[in-house]
mmCIF file of C-alpha atoms in Angstrom:
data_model
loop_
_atom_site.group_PDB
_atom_site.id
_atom_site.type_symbol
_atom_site.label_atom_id
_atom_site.label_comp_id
_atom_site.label_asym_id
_atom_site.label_seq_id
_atom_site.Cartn_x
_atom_site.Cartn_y
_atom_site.Cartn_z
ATOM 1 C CA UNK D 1 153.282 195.552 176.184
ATOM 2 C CA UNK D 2 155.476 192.753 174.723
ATOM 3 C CA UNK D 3 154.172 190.862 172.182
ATOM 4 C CA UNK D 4 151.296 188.856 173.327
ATOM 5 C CA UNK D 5 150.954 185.139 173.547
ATOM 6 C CA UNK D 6 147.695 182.636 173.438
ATOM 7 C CA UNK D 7 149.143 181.271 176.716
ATOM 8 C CA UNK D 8 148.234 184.435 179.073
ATOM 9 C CA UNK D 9 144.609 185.121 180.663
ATOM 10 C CA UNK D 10 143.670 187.368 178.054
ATOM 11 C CA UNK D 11 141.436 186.140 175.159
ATOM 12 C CA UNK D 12 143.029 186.348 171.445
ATOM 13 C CA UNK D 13 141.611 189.162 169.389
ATOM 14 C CA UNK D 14 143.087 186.686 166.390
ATOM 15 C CA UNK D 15 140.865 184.704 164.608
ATOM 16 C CA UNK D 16 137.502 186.847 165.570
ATOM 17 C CA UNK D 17 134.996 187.950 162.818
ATOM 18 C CA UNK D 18 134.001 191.438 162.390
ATOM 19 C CA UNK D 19 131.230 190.640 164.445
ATOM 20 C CA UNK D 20 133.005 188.908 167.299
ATOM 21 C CA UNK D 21 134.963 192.256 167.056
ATOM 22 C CA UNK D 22 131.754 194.571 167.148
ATOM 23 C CA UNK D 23 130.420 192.525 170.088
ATOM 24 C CA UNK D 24 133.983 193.038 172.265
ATOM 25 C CA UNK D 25 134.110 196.817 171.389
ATOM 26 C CA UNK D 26 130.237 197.222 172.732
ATOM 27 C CA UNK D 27 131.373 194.812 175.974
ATOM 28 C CA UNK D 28 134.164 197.818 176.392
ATOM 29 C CA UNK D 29 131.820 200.546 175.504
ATOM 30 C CA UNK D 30 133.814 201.434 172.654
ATOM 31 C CA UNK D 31 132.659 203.577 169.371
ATOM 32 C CA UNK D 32 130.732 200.571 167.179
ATOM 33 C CA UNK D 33 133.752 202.153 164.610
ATOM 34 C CA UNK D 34 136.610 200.535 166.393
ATOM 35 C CA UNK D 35 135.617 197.230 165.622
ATOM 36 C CA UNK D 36 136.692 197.846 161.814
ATOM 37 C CA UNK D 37 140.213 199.616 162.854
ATOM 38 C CA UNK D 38 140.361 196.400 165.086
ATOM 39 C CA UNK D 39 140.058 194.070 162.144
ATOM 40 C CA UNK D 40 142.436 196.112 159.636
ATOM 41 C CA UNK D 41 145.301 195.905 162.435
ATOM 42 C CA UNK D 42 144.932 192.158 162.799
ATOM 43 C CA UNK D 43 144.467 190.747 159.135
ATOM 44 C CA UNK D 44 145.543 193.804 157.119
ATOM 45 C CA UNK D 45 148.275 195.793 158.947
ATOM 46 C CA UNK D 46 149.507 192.331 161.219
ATOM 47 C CA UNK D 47 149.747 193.713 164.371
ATOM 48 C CA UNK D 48 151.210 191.970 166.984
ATOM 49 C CA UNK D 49 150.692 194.504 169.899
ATOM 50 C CA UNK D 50 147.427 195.973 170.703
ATOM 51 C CA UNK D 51 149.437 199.572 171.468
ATOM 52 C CA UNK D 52 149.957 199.514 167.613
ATOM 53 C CA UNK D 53 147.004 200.234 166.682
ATOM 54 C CA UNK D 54 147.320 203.921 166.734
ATOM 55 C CA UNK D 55 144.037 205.494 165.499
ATOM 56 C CA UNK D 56 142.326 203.833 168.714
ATOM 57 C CA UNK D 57 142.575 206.234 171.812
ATOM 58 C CA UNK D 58 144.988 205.516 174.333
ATOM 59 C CA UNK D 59 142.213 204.761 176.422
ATOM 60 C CA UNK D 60 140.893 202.383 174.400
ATOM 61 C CA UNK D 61 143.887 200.115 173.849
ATOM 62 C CA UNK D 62 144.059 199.940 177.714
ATOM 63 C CA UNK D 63 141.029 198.534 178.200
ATOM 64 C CA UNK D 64 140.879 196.341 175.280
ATOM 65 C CA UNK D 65 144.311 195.030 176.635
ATOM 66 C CA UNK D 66 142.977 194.583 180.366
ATOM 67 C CA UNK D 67 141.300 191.675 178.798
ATOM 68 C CA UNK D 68 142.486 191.136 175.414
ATOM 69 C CA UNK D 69 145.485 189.912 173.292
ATOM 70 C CA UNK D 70 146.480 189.941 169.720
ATOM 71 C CA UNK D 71 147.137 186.021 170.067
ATOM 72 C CA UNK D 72 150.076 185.778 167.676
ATOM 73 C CA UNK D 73 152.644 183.127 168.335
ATOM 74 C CA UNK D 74 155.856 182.748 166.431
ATOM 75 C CA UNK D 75 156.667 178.988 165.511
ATOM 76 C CA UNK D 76 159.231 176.330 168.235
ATOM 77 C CA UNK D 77 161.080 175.442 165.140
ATOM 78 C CA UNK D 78 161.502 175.450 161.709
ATOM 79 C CA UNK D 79 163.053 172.375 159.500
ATOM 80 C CA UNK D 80 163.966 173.174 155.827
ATOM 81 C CA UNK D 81 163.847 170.442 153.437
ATOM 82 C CA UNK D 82 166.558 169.970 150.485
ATOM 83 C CA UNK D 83 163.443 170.799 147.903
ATOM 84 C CA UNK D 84 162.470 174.030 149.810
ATOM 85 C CA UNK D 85 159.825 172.491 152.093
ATOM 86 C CA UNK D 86 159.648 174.196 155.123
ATOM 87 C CA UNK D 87 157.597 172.699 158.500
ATOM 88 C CA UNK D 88 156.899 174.596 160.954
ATOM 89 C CA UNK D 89 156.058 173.255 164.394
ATOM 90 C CA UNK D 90 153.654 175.675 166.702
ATOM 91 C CA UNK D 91 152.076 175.118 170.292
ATOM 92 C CA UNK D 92 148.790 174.079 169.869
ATOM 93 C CA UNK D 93 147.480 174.711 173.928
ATOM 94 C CA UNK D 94 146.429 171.012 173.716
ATOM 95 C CA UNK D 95 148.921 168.962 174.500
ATOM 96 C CA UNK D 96 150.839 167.829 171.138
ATOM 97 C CA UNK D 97 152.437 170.635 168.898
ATOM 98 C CA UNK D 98 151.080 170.597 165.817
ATOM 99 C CA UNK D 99 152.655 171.458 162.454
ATOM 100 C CA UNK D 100 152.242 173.548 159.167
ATOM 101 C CA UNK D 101 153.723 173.097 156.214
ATOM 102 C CA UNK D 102 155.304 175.910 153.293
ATOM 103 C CA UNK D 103 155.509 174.514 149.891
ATOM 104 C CA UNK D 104 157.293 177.112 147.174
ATOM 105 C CA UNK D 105 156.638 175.705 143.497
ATOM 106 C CA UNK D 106 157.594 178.309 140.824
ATOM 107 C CA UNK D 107 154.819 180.962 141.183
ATOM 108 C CA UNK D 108 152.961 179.226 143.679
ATOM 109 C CA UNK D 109 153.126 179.094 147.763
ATOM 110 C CA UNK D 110 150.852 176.545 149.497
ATOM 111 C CA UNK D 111 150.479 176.721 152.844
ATOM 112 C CA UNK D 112 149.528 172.982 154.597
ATOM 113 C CA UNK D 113 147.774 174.232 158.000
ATOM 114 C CA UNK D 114 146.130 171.919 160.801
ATOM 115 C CA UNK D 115 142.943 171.834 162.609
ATOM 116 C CA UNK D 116 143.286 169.714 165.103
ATOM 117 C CA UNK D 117 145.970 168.741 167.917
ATOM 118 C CA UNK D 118 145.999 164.682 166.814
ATOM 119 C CA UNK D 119 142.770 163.114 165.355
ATOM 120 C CA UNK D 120 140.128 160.801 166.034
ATOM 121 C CA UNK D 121 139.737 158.922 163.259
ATOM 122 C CA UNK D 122 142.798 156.416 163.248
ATOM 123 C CA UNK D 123 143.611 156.171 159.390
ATOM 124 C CA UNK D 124 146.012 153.080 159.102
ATOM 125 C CA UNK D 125 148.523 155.055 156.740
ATOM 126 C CA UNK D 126 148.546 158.156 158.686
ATOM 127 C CA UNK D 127 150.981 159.431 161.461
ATOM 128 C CA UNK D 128 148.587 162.041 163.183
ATOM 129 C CA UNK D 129 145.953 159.595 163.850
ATOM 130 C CA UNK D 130 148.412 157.192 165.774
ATOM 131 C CA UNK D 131 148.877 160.151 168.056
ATOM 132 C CA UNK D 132 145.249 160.121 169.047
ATOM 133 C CA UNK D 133 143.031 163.214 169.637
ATOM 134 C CA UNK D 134 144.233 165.956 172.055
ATOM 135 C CA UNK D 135 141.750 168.853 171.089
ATOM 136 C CA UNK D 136 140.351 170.968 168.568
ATOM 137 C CA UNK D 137 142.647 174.177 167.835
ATOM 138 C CA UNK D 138 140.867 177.387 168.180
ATOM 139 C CA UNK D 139 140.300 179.939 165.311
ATOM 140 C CA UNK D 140 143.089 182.179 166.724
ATOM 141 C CA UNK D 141 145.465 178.893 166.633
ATOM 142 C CA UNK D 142 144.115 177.796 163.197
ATOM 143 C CA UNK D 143 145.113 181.699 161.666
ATOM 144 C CA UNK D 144 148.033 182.347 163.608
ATOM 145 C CA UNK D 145 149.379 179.679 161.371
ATOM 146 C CA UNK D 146 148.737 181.415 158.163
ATOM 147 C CA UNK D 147 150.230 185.035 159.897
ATOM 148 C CA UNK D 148 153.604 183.838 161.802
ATOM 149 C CA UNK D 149 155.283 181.561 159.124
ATOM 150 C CA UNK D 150 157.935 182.822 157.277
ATOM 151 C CA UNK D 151 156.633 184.592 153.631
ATOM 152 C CA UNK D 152 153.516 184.977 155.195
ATOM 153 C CA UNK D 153 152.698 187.879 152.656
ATOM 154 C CA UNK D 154 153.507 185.830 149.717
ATOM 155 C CA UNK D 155 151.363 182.767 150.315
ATOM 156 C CA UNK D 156 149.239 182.016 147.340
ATOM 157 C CA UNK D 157 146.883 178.523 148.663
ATOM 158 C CA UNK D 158 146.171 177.515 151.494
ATOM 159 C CA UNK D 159 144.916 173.556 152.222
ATOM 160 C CA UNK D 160 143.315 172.598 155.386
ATOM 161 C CA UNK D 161 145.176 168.946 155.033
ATOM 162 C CA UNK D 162 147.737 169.001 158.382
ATOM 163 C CA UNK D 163 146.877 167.523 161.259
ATOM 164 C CA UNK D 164 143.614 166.615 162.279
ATOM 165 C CA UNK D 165 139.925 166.681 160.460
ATOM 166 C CA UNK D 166 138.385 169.894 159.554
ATOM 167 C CA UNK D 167 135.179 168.351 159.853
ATOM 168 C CA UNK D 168 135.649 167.173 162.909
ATOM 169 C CA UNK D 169 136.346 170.744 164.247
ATOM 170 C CA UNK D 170 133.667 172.905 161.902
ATOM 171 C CA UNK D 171 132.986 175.994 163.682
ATOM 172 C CA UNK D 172 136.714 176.918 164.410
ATOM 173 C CA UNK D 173 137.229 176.084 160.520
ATOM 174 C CA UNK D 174 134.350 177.840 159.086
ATOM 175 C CA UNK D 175 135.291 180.973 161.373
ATOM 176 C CA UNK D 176 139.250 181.137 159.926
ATOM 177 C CA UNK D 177 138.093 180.779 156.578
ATOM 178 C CA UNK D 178 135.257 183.548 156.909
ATOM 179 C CA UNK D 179 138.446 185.478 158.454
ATOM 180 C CA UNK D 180 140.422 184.520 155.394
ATOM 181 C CA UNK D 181 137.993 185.140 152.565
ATOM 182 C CA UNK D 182 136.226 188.043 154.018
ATOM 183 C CA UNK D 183 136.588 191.617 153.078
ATOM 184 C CA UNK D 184 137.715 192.969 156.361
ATOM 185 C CA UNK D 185 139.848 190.370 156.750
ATOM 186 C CA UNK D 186 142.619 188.949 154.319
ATOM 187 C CA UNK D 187 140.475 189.225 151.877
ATOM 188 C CA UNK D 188 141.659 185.942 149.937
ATOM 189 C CA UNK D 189 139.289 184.525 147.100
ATOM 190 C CA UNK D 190 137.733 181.249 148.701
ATOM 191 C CA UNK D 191 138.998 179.210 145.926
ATOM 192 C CA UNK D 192 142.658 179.732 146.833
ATOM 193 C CA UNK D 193 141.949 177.533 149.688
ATOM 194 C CA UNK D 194 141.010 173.862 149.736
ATOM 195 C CA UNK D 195 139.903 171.628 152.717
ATOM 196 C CA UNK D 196 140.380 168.383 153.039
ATOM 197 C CA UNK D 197 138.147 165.516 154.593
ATOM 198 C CA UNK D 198 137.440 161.860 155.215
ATOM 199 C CA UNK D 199 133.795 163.102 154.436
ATOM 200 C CA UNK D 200 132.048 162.907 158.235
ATOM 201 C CA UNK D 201 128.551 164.216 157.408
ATOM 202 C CA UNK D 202 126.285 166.628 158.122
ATOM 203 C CA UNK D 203 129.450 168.346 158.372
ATOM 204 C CA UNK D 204 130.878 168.527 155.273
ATOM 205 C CA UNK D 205 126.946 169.333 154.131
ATOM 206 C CA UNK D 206 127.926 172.690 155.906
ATOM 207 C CA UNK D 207 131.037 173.826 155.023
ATOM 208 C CA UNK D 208 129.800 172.809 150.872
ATOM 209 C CA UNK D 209 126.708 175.478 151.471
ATOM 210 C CA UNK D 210 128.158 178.260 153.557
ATOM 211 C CA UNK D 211 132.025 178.958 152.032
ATOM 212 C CA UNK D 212 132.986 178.555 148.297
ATOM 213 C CA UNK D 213 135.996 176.686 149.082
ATOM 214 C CA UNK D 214 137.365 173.538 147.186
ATOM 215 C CA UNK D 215 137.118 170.331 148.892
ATOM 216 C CA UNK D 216 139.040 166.984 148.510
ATOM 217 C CA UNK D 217 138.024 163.961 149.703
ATOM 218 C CA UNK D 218 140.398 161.444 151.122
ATOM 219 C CA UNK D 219 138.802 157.741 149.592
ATOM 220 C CA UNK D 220 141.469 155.722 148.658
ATOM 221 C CA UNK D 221 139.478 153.002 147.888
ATOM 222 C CA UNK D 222 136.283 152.959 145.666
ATOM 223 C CA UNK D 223 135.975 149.012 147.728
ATOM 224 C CA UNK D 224 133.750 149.809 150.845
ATOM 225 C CA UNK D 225 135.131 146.559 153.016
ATOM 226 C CA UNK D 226 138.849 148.077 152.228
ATOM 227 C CA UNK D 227 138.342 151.250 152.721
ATOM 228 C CA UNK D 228 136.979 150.501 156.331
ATOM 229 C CA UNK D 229 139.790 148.201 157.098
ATOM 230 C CA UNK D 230 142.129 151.580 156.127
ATOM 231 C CA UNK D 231 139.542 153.953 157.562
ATOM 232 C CA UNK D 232 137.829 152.880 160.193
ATOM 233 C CA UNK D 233 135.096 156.044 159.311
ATOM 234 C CA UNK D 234 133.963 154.270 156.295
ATOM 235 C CA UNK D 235 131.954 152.633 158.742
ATOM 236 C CA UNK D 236 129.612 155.552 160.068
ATOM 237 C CA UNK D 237 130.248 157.588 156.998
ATOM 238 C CA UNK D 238 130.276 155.581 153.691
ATOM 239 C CA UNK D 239 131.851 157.582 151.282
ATOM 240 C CA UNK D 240 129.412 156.004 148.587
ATOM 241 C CA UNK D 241 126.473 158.601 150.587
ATOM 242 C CA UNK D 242 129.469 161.122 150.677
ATOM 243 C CA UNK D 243 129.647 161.345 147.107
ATOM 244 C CA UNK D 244 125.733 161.364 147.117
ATOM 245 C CA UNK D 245 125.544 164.685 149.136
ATOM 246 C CA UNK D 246 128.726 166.150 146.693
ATOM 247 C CA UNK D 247 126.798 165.154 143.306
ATOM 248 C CA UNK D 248 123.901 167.746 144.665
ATOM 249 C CA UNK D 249 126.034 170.818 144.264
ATOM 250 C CA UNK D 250 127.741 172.507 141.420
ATOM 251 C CA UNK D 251 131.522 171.585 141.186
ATOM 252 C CA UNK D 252 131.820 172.169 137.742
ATOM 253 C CA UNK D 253 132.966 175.135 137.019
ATOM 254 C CA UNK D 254 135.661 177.314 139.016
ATOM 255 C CA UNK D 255 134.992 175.374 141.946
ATOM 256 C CA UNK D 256 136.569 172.117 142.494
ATOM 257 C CA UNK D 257 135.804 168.420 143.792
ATOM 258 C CA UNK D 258 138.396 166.374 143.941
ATOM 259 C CA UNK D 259 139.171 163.090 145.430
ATOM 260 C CA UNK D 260 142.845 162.052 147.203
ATOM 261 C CA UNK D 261 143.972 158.694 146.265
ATOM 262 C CA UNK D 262 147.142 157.069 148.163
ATOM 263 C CA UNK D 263 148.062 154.474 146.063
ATOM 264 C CA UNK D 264 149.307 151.059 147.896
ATOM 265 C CA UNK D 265 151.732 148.714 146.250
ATOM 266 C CA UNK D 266 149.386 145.481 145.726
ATOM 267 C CA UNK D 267 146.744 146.812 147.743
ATOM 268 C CA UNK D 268 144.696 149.536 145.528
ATOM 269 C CA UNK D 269 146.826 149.749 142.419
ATOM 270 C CA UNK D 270 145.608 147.784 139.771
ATOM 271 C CA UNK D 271 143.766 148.979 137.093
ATOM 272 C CA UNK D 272 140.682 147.164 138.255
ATOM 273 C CA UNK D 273 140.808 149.977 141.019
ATOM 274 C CA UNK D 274 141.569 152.208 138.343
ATOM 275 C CA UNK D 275 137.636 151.341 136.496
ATOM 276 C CA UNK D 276 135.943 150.670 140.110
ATOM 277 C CA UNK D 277 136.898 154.381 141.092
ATOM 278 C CA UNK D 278 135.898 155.864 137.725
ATOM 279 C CA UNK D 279 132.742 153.770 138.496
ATOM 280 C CA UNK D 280 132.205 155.093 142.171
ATOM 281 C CA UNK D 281 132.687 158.733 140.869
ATOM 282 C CA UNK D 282 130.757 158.290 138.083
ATOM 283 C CA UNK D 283 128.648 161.916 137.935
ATOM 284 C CA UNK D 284 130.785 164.000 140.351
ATOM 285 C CA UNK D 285 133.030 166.067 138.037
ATOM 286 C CA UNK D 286 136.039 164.991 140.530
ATOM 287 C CA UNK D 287 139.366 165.082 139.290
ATOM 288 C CA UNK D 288 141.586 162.505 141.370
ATOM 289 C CA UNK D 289 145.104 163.254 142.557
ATOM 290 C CA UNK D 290 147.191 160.163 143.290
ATOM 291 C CA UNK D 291 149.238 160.364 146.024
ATOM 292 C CA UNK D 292 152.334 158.203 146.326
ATOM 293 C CA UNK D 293 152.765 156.686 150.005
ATOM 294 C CA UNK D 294 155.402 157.373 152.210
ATOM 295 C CA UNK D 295 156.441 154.730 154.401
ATOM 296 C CA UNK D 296 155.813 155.771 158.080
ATOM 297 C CA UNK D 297 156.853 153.780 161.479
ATOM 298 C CA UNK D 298 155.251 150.201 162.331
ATOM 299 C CA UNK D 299 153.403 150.277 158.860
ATOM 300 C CA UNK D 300 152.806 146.837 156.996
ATOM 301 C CA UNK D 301 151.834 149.229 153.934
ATOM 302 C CA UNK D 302 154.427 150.009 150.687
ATOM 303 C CA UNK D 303 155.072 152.392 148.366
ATOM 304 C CA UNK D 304 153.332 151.875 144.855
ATOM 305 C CA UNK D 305 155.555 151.361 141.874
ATOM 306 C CA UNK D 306 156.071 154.805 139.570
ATOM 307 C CA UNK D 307 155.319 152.930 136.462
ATOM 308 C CA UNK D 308 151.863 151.127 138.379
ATOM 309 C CA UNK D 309 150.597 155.186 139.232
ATOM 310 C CA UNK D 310 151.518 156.422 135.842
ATOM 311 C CA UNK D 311 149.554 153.184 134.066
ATOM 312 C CA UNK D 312 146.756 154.201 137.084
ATOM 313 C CA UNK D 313 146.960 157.464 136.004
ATOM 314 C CA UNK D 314 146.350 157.118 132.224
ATOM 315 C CA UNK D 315 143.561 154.369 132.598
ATOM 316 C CA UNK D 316 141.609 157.130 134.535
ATOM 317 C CA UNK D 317 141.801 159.338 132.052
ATOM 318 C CA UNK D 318 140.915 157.135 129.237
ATOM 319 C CA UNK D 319 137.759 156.511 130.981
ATOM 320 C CA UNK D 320 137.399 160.515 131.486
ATOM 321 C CA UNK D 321 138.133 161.191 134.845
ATOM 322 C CA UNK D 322 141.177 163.703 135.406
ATOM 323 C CA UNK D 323 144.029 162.401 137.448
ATOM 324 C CA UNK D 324 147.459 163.407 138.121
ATOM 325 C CA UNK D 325 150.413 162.204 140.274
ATOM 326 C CA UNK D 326 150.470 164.495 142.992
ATOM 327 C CA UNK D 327 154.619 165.373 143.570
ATOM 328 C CA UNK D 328 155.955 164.225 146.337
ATOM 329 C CA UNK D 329 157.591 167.278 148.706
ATOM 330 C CA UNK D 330 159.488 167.675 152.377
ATOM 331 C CA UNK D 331 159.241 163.586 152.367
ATOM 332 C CA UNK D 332 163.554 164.199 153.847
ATOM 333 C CA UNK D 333 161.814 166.558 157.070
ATOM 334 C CA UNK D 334 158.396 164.026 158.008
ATOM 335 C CA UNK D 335 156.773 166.500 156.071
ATOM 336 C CA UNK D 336 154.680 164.665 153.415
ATOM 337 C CA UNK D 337 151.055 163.960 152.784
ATOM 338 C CA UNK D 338 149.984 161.591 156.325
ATOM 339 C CA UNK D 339 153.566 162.017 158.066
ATOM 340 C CA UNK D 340 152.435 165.016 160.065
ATOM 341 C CA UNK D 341 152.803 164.312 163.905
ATOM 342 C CA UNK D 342 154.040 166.774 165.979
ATOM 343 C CA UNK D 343 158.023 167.075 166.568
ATOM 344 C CA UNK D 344 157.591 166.111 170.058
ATOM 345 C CA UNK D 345 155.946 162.499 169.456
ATOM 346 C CA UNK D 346 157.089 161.274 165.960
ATOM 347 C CA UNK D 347 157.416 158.012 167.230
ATOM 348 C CA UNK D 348 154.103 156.600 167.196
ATOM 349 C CA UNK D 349 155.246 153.427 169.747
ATOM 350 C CA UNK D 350 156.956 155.856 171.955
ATOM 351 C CA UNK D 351 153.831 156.066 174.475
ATOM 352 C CA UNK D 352 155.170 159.833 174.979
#
């Protein structure tokens, strides 16, 4: 067998737990053991054809290939930014490709991944959401991401803050990071990774109590009325009862809370803002990363001045909240926080 792709009949053995694993072994009639060789040649060894896995039988790769596939896809393209960014653009089965992002820094390798093909919830800053929604990606899709970029091996983070909104897709997001963090599979601490969300409820609820992840929050504005007219979701999900459900559980310690704040020139950047948000996170141990904009197509919205998100910056502080200026990378490649689109519709009037 060549390697296999997610676009044949077979189902992806990528992105199953150990007990999706047992379960297909038992459907084959398979020793129960199999299931764990299974798992160690698709997280630990990175197989990409089932005839590697050698210490199955040779009958049992045939039948678990009669119906099954490894799943891994290789990325359409690769664009390298002058600071070492690299985005990656992969098939997504739904429609629009959808992108992940490699960010060196010194010691550090952060790995941007999506969840989604588009989104739903129409952010006014935000390329993806002016695609629209074209479907959920799968687990397999989701951790074929994290396997098939380049320096896989050497990834450090990973953040769940590419295309789309984890929430919004919470089964396929809980089941790659049990397949991350797990034991048979790569085995990564849970507070390497960090998801990101506009806060959609009971959702979020979920993915607080069952993984040990961090989470960021994307607020923006501590003003309710704004922060609807920028996020329509403000609506159904205030983030005021957001920040309710986060002040019941324990971020104080190695886990984190934090809170993502683009900052707007002459929209959200005086230091007014600056004491309303300390206000609004007032007993949530967040620490706030300010993010500076980055001017996308058809966009009335502006960058912030430096000086304004350093003066931000320190006015937080001085009222105890931890904030930093979140660098700026790949901004040169449409590869910056909210410019994430898909290669093949990065014109949000094109109609494509």
């Amino acid at each position: 067998m060549d390697t296999e792709t997610l676009t044949e009949s077979r189902i992806p053995l990528l992105g199953m737990t150990l007990q999706m694993l047992r379960d297909v072994v038992a459907s084959l009639n398979l020793p129960a053991f199999n299931a764990g060789q299974i798992a160690r040649w698709l997280y630990v060894r990175r197989v990409t054809d089932i005839d590697a896995m050698t210490d199955l039988s040779k009958d049992a790769r045939r039948r678990l290939a009669l119906k099954y596939c490894i799943g891994r896809e290789q990325p359409i393209s690769a664009m390298r930014s002058v600071d070492g960014t690299v985005k990656y653009l992969f098939d997504s089965h739904c429609g629009l490709d959808v992108e992940a992002v490699y960010i060196p820094d010194r010691d550090r390798a952060t790995l941007c991944i999506s969840s989604q093909a588009g989104c739903k919830m129409r952010c006014a800053f935000c390329m993806t959401g002016r695609q629209g929604f074209h479907g959920n990606l799968s687990a397999a899709t989701i951790i074929n991401q994290v396997l098939s970029v380049e320096n896989s091996e050497k990834l450090t983070n990973i953040v769940f803050m590419g295309m789309g909104e984890p929430m919004d897709n919470i089964d396929a997001v809980l089941q790659a990071i049990e397949v991350l963090t797990a034991p048979w599979g790569l085995a990564w601490s849970p507070h390497r990774i960090t998801v990101s969300t506009i806060g959609k409820l009971p959702e979020l609820e979920r993915l607080i109590t069952d993984t040990g992840v961090h989470v960021a929050l994307s607020l923006h504005s501590p003003r309710p009325a704004q922060r609807e007219r920028l996020m329509p979701v403000e609506k159904v999900w205030p983030a005021f009862k957001v920040l309710d459900v986060v002040r019941r559980f324990d971020f104080a310690h190695q886990r984190r809370f934090s809170v993502e704040y683009i900052m707007w020139n002459g929209v959200n950047d005086t230091l007014e803002y600056a004491d309303a948000l300390a206000k609004v996170l007032r007993g949530t141990s967040a620490r706030v990363n300010l993010i500076r904009f980055h001017a996308i197509p058809g966009s009335d919205l502006s960058t912030c001045p430096r000086q304004r998100m350093e003066a931000f910056r320190d006015r937080l502080n001085d009222l105890g909240i931890i904030a930093t200026i979140r660098a700026s990378r790949g901004e040169d490649i449409m590869a910056a926080c909210g410019m994430l689109a898909g290669a093949k519709n990065q014109n949000p009037d094109s109609g494509d």
